[in-house]
PDB file of C-alpha atoms in Angstrom:
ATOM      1  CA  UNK A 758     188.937 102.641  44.708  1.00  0.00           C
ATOM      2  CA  UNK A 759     188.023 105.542  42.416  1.00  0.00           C
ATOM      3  CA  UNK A 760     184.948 106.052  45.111  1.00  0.00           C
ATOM      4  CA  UNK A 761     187.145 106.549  47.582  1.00  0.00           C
ATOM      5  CA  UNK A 762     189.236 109.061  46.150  1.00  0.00           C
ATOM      6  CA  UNK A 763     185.859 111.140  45.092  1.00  0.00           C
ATOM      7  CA  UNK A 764     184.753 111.017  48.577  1.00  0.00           C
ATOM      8  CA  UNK A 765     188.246 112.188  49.888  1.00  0.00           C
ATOM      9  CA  UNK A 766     188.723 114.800  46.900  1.00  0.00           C
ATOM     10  CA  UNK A 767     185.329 116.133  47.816  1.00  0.00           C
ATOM     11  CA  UNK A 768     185.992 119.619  49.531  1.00  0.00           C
ATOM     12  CA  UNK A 769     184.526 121.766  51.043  1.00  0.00           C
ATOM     13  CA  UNK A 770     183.452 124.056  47.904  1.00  0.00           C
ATOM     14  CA  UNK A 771     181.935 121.396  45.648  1.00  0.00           C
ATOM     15  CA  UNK A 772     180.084 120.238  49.283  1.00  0.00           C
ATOM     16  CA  UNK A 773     178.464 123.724  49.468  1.00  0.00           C
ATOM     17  CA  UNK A 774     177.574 123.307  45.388  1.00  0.00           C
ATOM     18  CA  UNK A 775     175.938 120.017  46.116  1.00  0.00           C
ATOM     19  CA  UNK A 776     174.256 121.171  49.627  1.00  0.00           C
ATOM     20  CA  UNK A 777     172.766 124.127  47.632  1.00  0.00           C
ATOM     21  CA  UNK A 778     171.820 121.944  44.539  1.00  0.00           C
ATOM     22  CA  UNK A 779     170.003 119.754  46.797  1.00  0.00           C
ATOM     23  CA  UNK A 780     167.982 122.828  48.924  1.00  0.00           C
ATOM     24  CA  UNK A 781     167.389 124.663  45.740  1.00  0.00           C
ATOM     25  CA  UNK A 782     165.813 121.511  44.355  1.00  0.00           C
ATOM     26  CA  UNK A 783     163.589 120.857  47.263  1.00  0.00           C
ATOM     27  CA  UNK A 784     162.910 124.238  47.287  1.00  0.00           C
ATOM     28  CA  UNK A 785     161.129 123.877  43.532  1.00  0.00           C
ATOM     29  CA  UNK A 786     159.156 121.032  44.411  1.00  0.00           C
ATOM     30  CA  UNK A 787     157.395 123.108  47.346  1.00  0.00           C
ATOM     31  CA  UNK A 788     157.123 126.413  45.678  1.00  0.00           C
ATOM     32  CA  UNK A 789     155.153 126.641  42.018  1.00  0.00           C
ATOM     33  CA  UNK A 790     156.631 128.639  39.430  1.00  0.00           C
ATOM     34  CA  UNK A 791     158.553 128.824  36.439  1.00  0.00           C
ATOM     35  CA  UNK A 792     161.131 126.331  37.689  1.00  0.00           C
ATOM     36  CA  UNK A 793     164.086 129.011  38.675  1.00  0.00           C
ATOM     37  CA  UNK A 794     164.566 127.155  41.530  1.00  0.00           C
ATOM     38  CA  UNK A 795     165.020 123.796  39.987  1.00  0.00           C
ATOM     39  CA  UNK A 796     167.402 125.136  36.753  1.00  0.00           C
ATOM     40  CA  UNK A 797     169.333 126.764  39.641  1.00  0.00           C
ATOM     41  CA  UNK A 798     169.726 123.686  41.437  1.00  0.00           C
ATOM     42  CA  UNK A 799     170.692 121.698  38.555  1.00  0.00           C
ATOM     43  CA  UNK A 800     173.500 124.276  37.900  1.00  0.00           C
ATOM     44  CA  UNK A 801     174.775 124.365  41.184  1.00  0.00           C
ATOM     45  CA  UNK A 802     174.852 120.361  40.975  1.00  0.00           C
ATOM     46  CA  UNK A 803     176.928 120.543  37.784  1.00  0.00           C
ATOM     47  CA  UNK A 804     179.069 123.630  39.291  1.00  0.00           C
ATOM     48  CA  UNK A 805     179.487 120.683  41.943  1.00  0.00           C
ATOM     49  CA  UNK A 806     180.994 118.431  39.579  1.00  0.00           C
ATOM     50  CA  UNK A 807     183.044 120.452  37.736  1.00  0.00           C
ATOM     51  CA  UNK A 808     185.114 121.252  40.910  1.00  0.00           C
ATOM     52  CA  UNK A 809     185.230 117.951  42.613  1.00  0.00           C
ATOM     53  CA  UNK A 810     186.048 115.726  38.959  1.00  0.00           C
ATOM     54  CA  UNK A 811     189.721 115.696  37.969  1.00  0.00           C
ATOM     55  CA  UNK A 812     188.378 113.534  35.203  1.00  0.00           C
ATOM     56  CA  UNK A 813     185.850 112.878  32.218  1.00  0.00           C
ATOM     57  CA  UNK A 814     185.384 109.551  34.333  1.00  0.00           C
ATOM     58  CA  UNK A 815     185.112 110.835  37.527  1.00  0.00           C
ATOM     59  CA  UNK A 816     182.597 112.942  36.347  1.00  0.00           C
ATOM     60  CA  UNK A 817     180.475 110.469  34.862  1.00  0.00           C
ATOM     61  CA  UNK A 818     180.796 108.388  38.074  1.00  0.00           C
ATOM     62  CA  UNK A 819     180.103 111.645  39.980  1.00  0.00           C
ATOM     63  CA  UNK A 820     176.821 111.939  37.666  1.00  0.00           C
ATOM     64  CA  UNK A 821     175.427 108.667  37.770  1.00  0.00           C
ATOM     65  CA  UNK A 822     175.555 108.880  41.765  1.00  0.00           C
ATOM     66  CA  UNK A 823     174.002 111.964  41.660  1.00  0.00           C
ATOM     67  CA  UNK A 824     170.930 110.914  39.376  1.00  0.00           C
ATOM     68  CA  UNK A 825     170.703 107.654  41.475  1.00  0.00           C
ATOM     69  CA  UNK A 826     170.230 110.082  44.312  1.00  0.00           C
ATOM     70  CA  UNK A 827     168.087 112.584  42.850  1.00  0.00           C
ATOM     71  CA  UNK A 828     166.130 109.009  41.394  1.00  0.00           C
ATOM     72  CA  UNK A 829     166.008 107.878  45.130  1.00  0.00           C
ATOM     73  CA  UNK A 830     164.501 111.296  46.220  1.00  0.00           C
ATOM     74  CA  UNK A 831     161.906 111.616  43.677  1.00  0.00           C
ATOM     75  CA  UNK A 832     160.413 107.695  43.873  1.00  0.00           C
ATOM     76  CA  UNK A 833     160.143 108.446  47.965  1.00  0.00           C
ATOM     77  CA  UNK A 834     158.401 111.528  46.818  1.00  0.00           C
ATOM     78  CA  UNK A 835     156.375 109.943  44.211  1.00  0.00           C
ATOM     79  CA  UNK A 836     155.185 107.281  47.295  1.00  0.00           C
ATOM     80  CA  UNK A 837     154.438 109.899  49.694  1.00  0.00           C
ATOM     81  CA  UNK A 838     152.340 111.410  47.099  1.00  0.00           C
ATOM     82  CA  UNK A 839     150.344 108.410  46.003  1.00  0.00           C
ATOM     83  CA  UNK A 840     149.783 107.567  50.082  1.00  0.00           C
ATOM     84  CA  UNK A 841     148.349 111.246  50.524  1.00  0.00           C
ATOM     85  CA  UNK A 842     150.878 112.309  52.443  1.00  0.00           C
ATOM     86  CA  UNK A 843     151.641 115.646  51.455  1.00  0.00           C
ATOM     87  CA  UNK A 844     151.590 119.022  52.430  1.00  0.00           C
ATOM     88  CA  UNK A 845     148.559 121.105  53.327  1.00  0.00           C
ATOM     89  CA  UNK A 846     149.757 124.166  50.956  1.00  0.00           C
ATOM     90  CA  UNK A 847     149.910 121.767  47.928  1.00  0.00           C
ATOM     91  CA  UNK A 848     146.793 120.574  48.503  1.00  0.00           C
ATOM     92  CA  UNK A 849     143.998 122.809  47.331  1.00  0.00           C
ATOM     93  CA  UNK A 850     141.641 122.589  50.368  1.00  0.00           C
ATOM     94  CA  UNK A 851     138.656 124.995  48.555  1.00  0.00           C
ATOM     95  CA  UNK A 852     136.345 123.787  46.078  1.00  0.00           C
ATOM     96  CA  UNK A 853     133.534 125.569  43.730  1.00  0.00           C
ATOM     97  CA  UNK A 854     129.589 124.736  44.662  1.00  0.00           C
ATOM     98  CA  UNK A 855     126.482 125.220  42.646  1.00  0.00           C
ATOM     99  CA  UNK A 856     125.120 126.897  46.450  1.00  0.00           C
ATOM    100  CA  UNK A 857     128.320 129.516  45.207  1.00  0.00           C
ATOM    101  CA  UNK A 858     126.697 130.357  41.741  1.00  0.00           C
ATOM    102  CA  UNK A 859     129.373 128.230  40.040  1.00  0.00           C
ATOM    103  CA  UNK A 860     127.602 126.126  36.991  1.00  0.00           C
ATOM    104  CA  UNK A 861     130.371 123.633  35.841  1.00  0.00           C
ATOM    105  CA  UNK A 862     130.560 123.623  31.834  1.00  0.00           C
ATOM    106  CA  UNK A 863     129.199 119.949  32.389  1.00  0.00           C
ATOM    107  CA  UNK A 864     126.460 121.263  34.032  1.00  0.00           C
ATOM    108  CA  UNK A 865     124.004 122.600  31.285  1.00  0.00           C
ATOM    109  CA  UNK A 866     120.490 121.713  32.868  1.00  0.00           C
ATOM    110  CA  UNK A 867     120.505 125.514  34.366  1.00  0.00           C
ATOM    111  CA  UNK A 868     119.379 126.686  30.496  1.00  0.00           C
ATOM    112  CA  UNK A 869     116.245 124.017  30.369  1.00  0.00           C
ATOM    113  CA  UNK A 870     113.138 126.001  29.465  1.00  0.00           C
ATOM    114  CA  UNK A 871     115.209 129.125  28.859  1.00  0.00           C
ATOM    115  CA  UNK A 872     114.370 131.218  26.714  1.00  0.00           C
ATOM    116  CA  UNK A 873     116.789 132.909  23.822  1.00  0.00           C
ATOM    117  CA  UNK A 874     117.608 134.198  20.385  1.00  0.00           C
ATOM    118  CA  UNK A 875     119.223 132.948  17.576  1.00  0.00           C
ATOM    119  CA  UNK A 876     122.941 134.935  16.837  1.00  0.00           C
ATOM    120  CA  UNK A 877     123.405 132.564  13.341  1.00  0.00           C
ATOM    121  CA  UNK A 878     121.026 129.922  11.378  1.00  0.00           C
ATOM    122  CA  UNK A 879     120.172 126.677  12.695  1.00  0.00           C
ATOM    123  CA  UNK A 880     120.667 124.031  10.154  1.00  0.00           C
ATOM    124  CA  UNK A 881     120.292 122.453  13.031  1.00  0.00           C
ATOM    125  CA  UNK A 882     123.507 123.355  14.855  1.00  0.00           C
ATOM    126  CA  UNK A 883     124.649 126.978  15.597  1.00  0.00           C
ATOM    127  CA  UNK A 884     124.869 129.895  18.152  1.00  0.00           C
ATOM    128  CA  UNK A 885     121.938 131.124  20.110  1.00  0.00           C
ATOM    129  CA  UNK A 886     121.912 133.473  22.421  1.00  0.00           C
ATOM    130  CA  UNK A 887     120.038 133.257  25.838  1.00  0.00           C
ATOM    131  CA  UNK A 888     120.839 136.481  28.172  1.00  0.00           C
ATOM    132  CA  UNK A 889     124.095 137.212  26.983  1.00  0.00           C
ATOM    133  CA  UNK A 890     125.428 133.857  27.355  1.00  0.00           C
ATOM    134  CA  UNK A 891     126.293 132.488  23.871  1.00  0.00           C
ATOM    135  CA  UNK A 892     126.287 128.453  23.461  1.00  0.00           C
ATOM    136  CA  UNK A 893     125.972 126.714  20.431  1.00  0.00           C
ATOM    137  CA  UNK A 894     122.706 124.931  19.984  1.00  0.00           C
ATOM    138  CA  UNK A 895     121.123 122.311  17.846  1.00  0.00           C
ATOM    139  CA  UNK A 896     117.446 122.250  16.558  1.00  0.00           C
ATOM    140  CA  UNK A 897     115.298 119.537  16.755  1.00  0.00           C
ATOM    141  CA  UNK A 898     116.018 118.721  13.157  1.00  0.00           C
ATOM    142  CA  UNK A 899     114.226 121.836  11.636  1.00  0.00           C
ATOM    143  CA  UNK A 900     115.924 124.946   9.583  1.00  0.00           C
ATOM    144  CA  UNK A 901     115.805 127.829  12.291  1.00  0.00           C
ATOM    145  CA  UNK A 902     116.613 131.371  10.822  1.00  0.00           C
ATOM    146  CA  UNK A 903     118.895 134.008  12.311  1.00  0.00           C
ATOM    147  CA  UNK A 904     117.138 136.540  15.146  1.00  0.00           C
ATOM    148  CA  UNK A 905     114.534 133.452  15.781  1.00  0.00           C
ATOM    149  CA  UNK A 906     113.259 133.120  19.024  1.00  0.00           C
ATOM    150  CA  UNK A 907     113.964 129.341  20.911  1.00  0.00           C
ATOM    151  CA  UNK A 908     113.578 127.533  23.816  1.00  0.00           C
ATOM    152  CA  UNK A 909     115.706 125.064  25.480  1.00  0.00           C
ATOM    153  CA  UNK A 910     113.571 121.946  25.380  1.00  0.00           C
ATOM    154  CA  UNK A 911     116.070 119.421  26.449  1.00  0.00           C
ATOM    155  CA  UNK A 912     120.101 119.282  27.563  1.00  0.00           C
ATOM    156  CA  UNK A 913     121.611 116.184  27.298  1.00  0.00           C
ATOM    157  CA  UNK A 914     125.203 117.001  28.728  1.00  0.00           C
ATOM    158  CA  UNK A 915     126.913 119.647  27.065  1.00  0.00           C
ATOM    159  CA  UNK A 916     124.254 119.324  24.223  1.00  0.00           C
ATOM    160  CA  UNK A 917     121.407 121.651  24.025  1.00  0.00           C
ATOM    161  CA  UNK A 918     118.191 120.791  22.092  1.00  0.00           C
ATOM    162  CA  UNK A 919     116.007 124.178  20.851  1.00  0.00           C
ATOM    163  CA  UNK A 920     112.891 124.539  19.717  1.00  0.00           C
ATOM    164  CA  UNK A 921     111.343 127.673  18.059  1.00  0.00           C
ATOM    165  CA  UNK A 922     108.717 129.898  19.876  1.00  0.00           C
ATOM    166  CA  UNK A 923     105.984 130.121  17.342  1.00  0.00           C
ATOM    167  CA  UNK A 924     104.993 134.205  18.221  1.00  0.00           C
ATOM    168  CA  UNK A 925     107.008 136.883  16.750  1.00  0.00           C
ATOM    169  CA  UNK A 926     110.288 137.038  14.349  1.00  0.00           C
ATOM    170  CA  UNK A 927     112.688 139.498  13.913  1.00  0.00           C
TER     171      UNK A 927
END
């Protein structure tokens, strides 16, 4: 009874609140941002309600239909998604190569054998510095002074092992 007098109360202003609401919110699932789209939806949803309630309770009822829809909406999203059905623009279709000159942060067995100079003391972690690239560095268990030469004599993942180069010292 009180759903049929929503739906025939429903006129043609709070329709255009709710039409809008709804574009507005699709709208912010296909375009990134700050979520101006969605806020704006959600107002024009609650705009919606205002003018089509008479009542606290018809509100509330008017609510809870509209989250069950928006609920609806965002679980067939949610399935589409998991299946891999979505579209090509929200799909990044590029990806980085080591053939590119990309080295992954992961990917530290470029600096094996490298040669490079210690920025702060080694006792047996600190900073050493191999062509301007500055990673942090651990000895092989021996004190290495500042402005020491090293080489890398072993990565093991983002860990690099140094050893000093026995010629000069600064």
């Amino acid at each position: 009874m009180v759903l049929e007098q929503l739906v025939d109360g429903l006129g043609l202003l709070s329709a255009v609140f709710f039409g809008l609401g709804l574009i507005l919110m699709v709208i912010e699932i296909y375009v990134p941002g700050f979520g101006v789209w969605g806020i704006a939806g959600i107002t024009c949803f609650i705009v919606g309600i205002i003018v089509t309630a008479d009542t606290l309770i018809e509100a509330l009822i008017l609510m809870m239909i509209l989250l069950a829809i928006i609920g609806i909406i965002f679980t067939i999203l949610l399935h589409s998604i998991s299946k891999g059905k979505l579209p090509k623009n929200m799909v990044l279709s590029t990806s980085v190569k080591k053939e590119d000159c990309y080295i992954g942060t992961s990917d530290m067995k470029y600096f094996l054998n490298r040669q490079g100079r210690t920025l702060t003391k080694l006792r047996p972690v600190g900073t050493v510095d191999f062509d301007g690239v500055k990673l942090d560095a651990v000895s092989e268990g021996e004190f290495i002074s500042k402005g020491t030469m090293v080489e890398v004599i072993k990565v093991d993942g983002r860990r690099i092992i140094v050893r000093k180069i026995q010629e000069k010292q600064i």
